[in-house]
mmCIF file of C-alpha atoms in Angstrom:
data_model
loop_
_atom_site.group_PDB
_atom_site.id
_atom_site.type_symbol
_atom_site.label_atom_id
_atom_site.label_comp_id
_atom_site.label_asym_id
_atom_site.label_seq_id
_atom_site.Cartn_x
_atom_site.Cartn_y
_atom_site.Cartn_z
ATOM 1 C CA MET A 1 37.616 66.288 19.532
ATOM 2 C CA ARG A 2 37.274 67.988 16.179
ATOM 3 C CA ALA A 3 39.517 69.953 14.597
ATOM 4 C CA ASN A 4 39.425 72.409 11.401
ATOM 5 C CA ARG A 5 41.812 73.881 9.604
ATOM 6 C CA ARG A 6 41.040 77.580 8.206
ATOM 7 C CA GLY A 7 44.211 79.077 6.778
ATOM 8 C CA ALA A 8 46.991 78.450 9.423
ATOM 9 C CA VAL A 9 44.600 78.870 12.154
ATOM 10 C CA ILE A 10 43.341 75.176 13.770
ATOM 11 C CA ILE A 11 39.958 75.683 15.656
ATOM 12 C CA THR A 12 39.308 72.938 17.901
ATOM 13 C CA TYR A 13 35.815 71.994 18.903
ATOM 14 C CA LEU A 14 35.571 69.446 22.092
ATOM 15 C CA THR A 15 32.193 67.478 22.354
ATOM 16 C CA VAL A 16 32.436 66.882 25.920
ATOM 17 C CA LEU A 17 33.206 70.655 26.598
ATOM 18 C CA ASP A 18 30.445 71.722 24.481
ATOM 19 C CA ASP A 19 28.013 69.384 26.399
ATOM 20 C CA ALA A 20 29.097 70.900 29.629
ATOM 21 C CA TYR A 21 28.473 74.063 28.309
ATOM 22 C CA PHE A 22 25.034 73.499 27.071
ATOM 23 C CA PHE A 23 24.232 71.898 30.496
ATOM 24 C CA LEU A 24 25.485 75.160 32.296
ATOM 25 C CA ASN A 25 23.422 77.448 29.931
ATOM 26 C CA GLN A 26 20.341 75.206 30.539
ATOM 27 C CA ALA A 27 21.006 75.247 34.432
ATOM 28 C CA LYS A 28 21.511 79.070 34.112
ATOM 29 C CA GLY A 29 17.991 79.461 32.408
ATOM 30 C CA ARG A 30 15.939 77.490 34.992
ATOM 31 C CA PRO A 31 14.583 78.854 38.197
ATOM 32 C CA ASP A 32 15.385 77.178 41.380
ATOM 33 C CA VAL A 33 11.798 76.131 42.367
ATOM 34 C CA PRO A 34 10.910 73.071 43.950
ATOM 35 C CA SER A 35 9.000 71.542 40.907
ATOM 36 C CA ILE A 36 11.989 71.976 38.928
ATOM 37 C CA ARG A 37 14.898 71.271 41.091
ATOM 38 C CA PRO A 38 15.462 67.592 39.995
ATOM 39 C CA LEU A 39 16.039 68.914 36.287
ATOM 40 C CA LEU A 40 17.947 71.903 37.441
ATOM 41 C CA GLN A 41 20.269 69.607 39.437
ATOM 42 C CA ARG A 42 20.689 67.093 36.844
ATOM 43 C CA TYR A 43 21.757 69.937 34.470
ATOM 44 C CA ILE A 44 24.231 70.962 37.338
ATOM 45 C CA ARG A 45 25.411 67.691 37.730
ATOM 46 C CA ALA A 46 25.985 66.893 34.389
ATOM 47 C CA CYS A 47 28.098 70.478 33.603
ATOM 48 C CA ILE A 48 30.143 69.623 36.587
ATOM 49 C CA LEU A 49 31.029 66.348 35.650
ATOM 50 C CA SER A 50 31.159 66.867 31.732
ATOM 51 C CA SER A 51 33.798 69.885 32.637
ATOM 52 C CA TRP A 52 36.299 67.569 34.446
ATOM 53 C CA ILE A 53 35.925 65.110 31.915
ATOM 54 C CA ALA A 54 36.752 67.362 29.054
ATOM 55 C CA LEU A 55 39.767 68.644 31.254
ATOM 56 C CA GLU A 56 41.349 65.601 31.591
ATOM 57 C CA GLU A 57 40.405 64.261 27.899
ATOM 58 C CA THR A 58 42.316 67.681 26.646
ATOM 59 C CA LEU A 59 45.122 66.987 28.992
ATOM 60 C CA ASP A 60 45.611 63.788 27.433
ATOM 61 C CA TYR A 61 45.661 65.466 23.971
ATOM 62 C CA ALA A 62 48.047 68.144 25.410
ATOM 63 C CA ILE A 63 50.387 65.545 26.627
ATOM 64 C CA ASP A 64 50.434 63.524 23.292
ATOM 65 C CA ASP A 65 51.122 66.839 21.465
ATOM 66 C CA LEU A 66 54.114 67.675 23.773
ATOM 67 C CA LYS A 67 55.263 64.437 23.169
ATOM 68 C CA LYS A 68 55.090 64.622 19.315
ATOM 69 C CA SER A 69 56.985 68.009 19.330
ATOM 70 C CA GLY A 70 60.017 66.293 21.285
ATOM 71 C CA THR A 71 59.264 67.405 24.660
ATOM 72 C CA PRO A 72 60.411 64.724 27.151
ATOM 73 C CA ALA A 73 57.820 62.093 28.185
ATOM 74 C CA MET A 74 55.690 62.655 31.244
ATOM 75 C CA LEU A 75 55.766 59.932 33.664
ATOM 76 C CA PRO A 76 52.017 58.011 33.666
ATOM 77 C CA ASN A 77 51.884 57.587 37.209
ATOM 78 C CA ARG A 78 51.663 61.469 38.621
ATOM 79 C CA SER A 79 48.816 62.874 39.827
ATOM 80 C CA LEU A 80 46.338 64.884 37.754
ATOM 81 C CA ARG A 81 47.539 68.062 39.750
ATOM 82 C CA ASP A 82 50.782 67.468 38.787
ATOM 83 C CA LYS A 83 50.453 66.534 35.162
ATOM 84 C CA ILE A 84 48.277 69.737 34.640
ATOM 85 C CA GLN A 85 51.109 71.743 36.284
ATOM 86 C CA ALA A 86 53.719 70.188 34.059
ATOM 87 C CA VAL A 87 52.012 70.791 31.084
ATOM 88 C CA LEU A 88 51.491 74.597 32.163
ATOM 89 C CA GLU A 89 54.843 74.871 32.753
ATOM 90 C CA LEU A 90 56.179 73.527 29.352
ATOM 91 C CA ARG A 91 53.529 75.700 27.628
ATOM 92 C CA GLY A 92 54.992 78.878 29.518
ATOM 93 C CA ALA A 93 51.599 79.253 31.314
ATOM 94 C CA ALA A 94 50.858 80.412 34.595
ATOM 95 C CA ARG A 95 51.265 78.214 37.784
ATOM 96 C CA LEU A 96 47.940 76.126 38.797
ATOM 97 C CA ASP A 97 45.844 77.821 41.359
ATOM 98 C CA SER A 98 45.971 75.035 43.780
ATOM 99 C CA ALA A 99 43.049 76.968 45.898
ATOM 100 C CA LEU A 100 40.931 77.141 43.205
ATOM 101 C CA PHE A 101 41.999 73.519 41.990
ATOM 102 C CA ASN A 102 41.183 71.797 45.405
ATOM 103 C CA GLU A 103 37.718 73.841 45.704
ATOM 104 C CA THR A 104 36.383 72.932 42.373
ATOM 105 C CA ARG A 105 37.835 69.244 42.751
ATOM 106 C CA ALA A 106 36.057 69.058 45.724
ATOM 107 C CA ILE A 107 32.738 70.012 44.097
ATOM 108 C CA ARG A 108 33.230 67.342 41.770
ATOM 109 C CA ASN A 109 34.359 64.840 44.280
ATOM 110 C CA SER A 110 31.054 65.330 45.793
ATOM 111 C CA LEU A 111 29.144 63.893 43.020
ATOM 112 C CA VAL A 112 31.630 61.039 42.252
ATOM 113 C CA HIS A 113 32.624 60.287 46.015
ATOM 114 C CA PRO A 114 29.405 60.823 47.645
ATOM 115 C CA THR A 115 29.653 60.732 51.726
ATOM 116 C CA LYS A 116 27.905 57.514 52.885
ATOM 117 C CA ASN A 117 26.468 58.784 55.676
ATOM 118 C CA THR A 118 24.006 61.249 54.072
ATOM 119 C CA SER A 119 20.366 59.860 53.215
ATOM 120 C CA GLU A 120 19.740 63.036 50.635
ATOM 121 C CA ASP A 121 21.639 63.843 47.646
ATOM 122 C CA THR A 122 24.121 67.163 47.619
ATOM 123 C CA LEU A 123 22.114 70.212 46.100
ATOM 124 C CA LEU A 124 24.657 71.941 44.261
ATOM 125 C CA THR A 125 23.994 75.482 43.019
ATOM 126 C CA VAL A 126 24.339 77.154 39.290
ATOM 127 C CA GLU A 127 27.294 79.367 40.929
ATOM 128 C CA GLN A 128 29.269 76.174 41.615
ATOM 129 C CA ALA A 129 28.810 74.746 38.089
ATOM 130 C CA THR A 130 29.822 78.067 36.850
ATOM 131 C CA LYS A 131 33.006 78.148 38.801
ATOM 132 C CA VAL A 132 33.922 74.383 38.119
ATOM 133 C CA PHE A 133 33.013 75.004 34.059
ATOM 134 C CA ASP A 134 35.153 78.537 34.050
ATOM 135 C CA PHE A 135 37.988 76.834 35.980
ATOM 136 C CA CYS A 136 38.072 73.884 33.629
ATOM 137 C CA TYR A 137 37.572 75.707 30.464
ATOM 138 C CA GLN A 138 40.523 78.134 31.239
ATOM 139 C CA LEU A 139 42.680 75.281 31.760
ATOM 140 C CA ILE A 140 41.730 73.596 29.095
ATOM 141 C CA ARG A 141 42.823 77.047 27.074
ATOM 142 C CA ALA A 142 46.273 77.163 28.684
ATOM 143 C CA ILE A 143 47.073 73.907 28.471
ATOM 144 C CA TYR A 144 46.028 73.233 24.443
ATOM 145 C CA PRO A 145 48.082 74.740 21.840
ATOM 146 C CA TYR A 146 45.183 74.983 19.880
ATOM 147 C CA ASN A 147 42.259 77.348 19.787
ATOM 148 C CA VAL A 148 39.338 75.701 21.573
ATOM 149 C CA THR A 149 35.935 77.108 20.552
ATOM 150 C CA LEU A 150 32.811 76.690 22.118
ATOM 151 C CA ARG A 151 29.578 75.671 20.240
ATOM 152 C CA ASN A 152 26.030 76.011 21.547
#
């Protein structure tokens, strides 16, 4: 994470989020034809995994920021969903959309915990990568107190 001060505004750049954005744009720019499918799938997978990594990384920063500001410490053994919801509540943001969380987490989990009884990799779509990226990016902006800017 890199933060720059410009006057009173802090602009934050998250390298892993920038990577996710890059991979998403690469995937969007590729046709879904058999000859390019392995590359397209690589970009989609990288986008999805990088998006979730960026969210979890930013959640840690957000929790540290809350602790520094005197907010009571959060329990370290809480689930990811519970941690996100707690930070959203402390930030005064909207509640976590559980259905969307479950849907995007299932996409991520299909990569991290593949089904053992399938012989082929799961083919993911650019639409799924976009949904995961948008979900994670919006959550990052809601839980982190500083402006997060994407770089190409």
